[in-house]
C-alpha positions as semicolon CSV with decimal commas, in nm:
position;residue;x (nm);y (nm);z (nm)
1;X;-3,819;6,072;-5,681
2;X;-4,105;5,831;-5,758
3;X;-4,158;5,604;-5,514
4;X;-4,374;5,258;-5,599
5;X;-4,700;5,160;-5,362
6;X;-4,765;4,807;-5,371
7;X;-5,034;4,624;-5,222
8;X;-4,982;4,286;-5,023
9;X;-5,055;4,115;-5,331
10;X;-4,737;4,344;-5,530
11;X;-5,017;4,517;-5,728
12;X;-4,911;4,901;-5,779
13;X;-5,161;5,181;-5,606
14;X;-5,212;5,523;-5,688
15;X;-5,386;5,813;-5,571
16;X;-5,753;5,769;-5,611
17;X;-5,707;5,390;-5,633
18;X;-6,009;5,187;-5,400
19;X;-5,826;4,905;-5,154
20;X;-6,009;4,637;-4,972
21;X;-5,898;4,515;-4,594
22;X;-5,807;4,167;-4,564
23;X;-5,770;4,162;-4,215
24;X;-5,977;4,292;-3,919
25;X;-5,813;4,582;-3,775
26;X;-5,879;4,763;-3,429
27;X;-5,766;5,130;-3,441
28;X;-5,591;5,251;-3,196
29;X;-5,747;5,507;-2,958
30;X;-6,076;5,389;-3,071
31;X;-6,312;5,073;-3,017
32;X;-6,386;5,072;-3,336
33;X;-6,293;4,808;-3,537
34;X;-6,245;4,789;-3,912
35;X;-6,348;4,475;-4,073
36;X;-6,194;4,232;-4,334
37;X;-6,371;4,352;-4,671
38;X;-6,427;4,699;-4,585
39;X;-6,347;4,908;-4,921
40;X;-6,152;5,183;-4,859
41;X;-6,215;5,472;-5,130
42;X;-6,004;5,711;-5,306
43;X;-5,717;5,653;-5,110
44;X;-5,415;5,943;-5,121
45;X;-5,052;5,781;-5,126
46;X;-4,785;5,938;-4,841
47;X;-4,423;5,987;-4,840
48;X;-4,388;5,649;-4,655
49;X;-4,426;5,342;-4,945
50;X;-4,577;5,132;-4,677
51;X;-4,868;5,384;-4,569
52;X;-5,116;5,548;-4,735
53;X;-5,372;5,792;-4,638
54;X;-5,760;5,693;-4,661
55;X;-6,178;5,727;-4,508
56;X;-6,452;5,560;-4,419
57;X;-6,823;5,611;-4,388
58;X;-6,736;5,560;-4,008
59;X;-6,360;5,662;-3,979
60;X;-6,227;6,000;-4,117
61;X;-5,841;6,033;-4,169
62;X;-5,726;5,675;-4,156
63;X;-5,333;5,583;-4,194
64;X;-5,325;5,227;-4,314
65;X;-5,026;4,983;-4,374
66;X;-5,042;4,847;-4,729
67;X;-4,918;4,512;-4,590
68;X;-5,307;4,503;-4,485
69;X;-5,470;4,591;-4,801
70;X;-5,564;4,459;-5,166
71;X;-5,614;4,618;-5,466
72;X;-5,969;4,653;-5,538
């Protein structure tokens, strides 16, 4: 079964693909907060179409809604 990964905008990710935040998003059980613009690189798709798995220079092992990113 191959399931599609779209992007807010529809645009189809893959693994490897970089996304961009268009929102500012707190993490929970953190006070960190990501901000709008933040590239998020070689991202690795999940089982879930509307979650994909992801790092930052500050933030290892991120889950992140698709609903909340572009393609880059």
């Amino acid at each position: 079964m191959d399931v599609k990964v779209r992007d807010s905008n529809g645009a189809q990710l893959s693994d490897g693909d970089s996304v961009t935040l268009i929102k500012d998003l707190k993490l929970k059980g953190s006070s960190t907060v990501l901000k709008r613009g933040t590239v998020i690189k070689n991202i690795h798709l999940t089982d879930d179409p509307d979650e994909i798995e992801g790092r930052t220079d500050k933030v290892k092992g991120l889950v992140l809604r698709t609903e909340f990113l572009k393609k880059a």
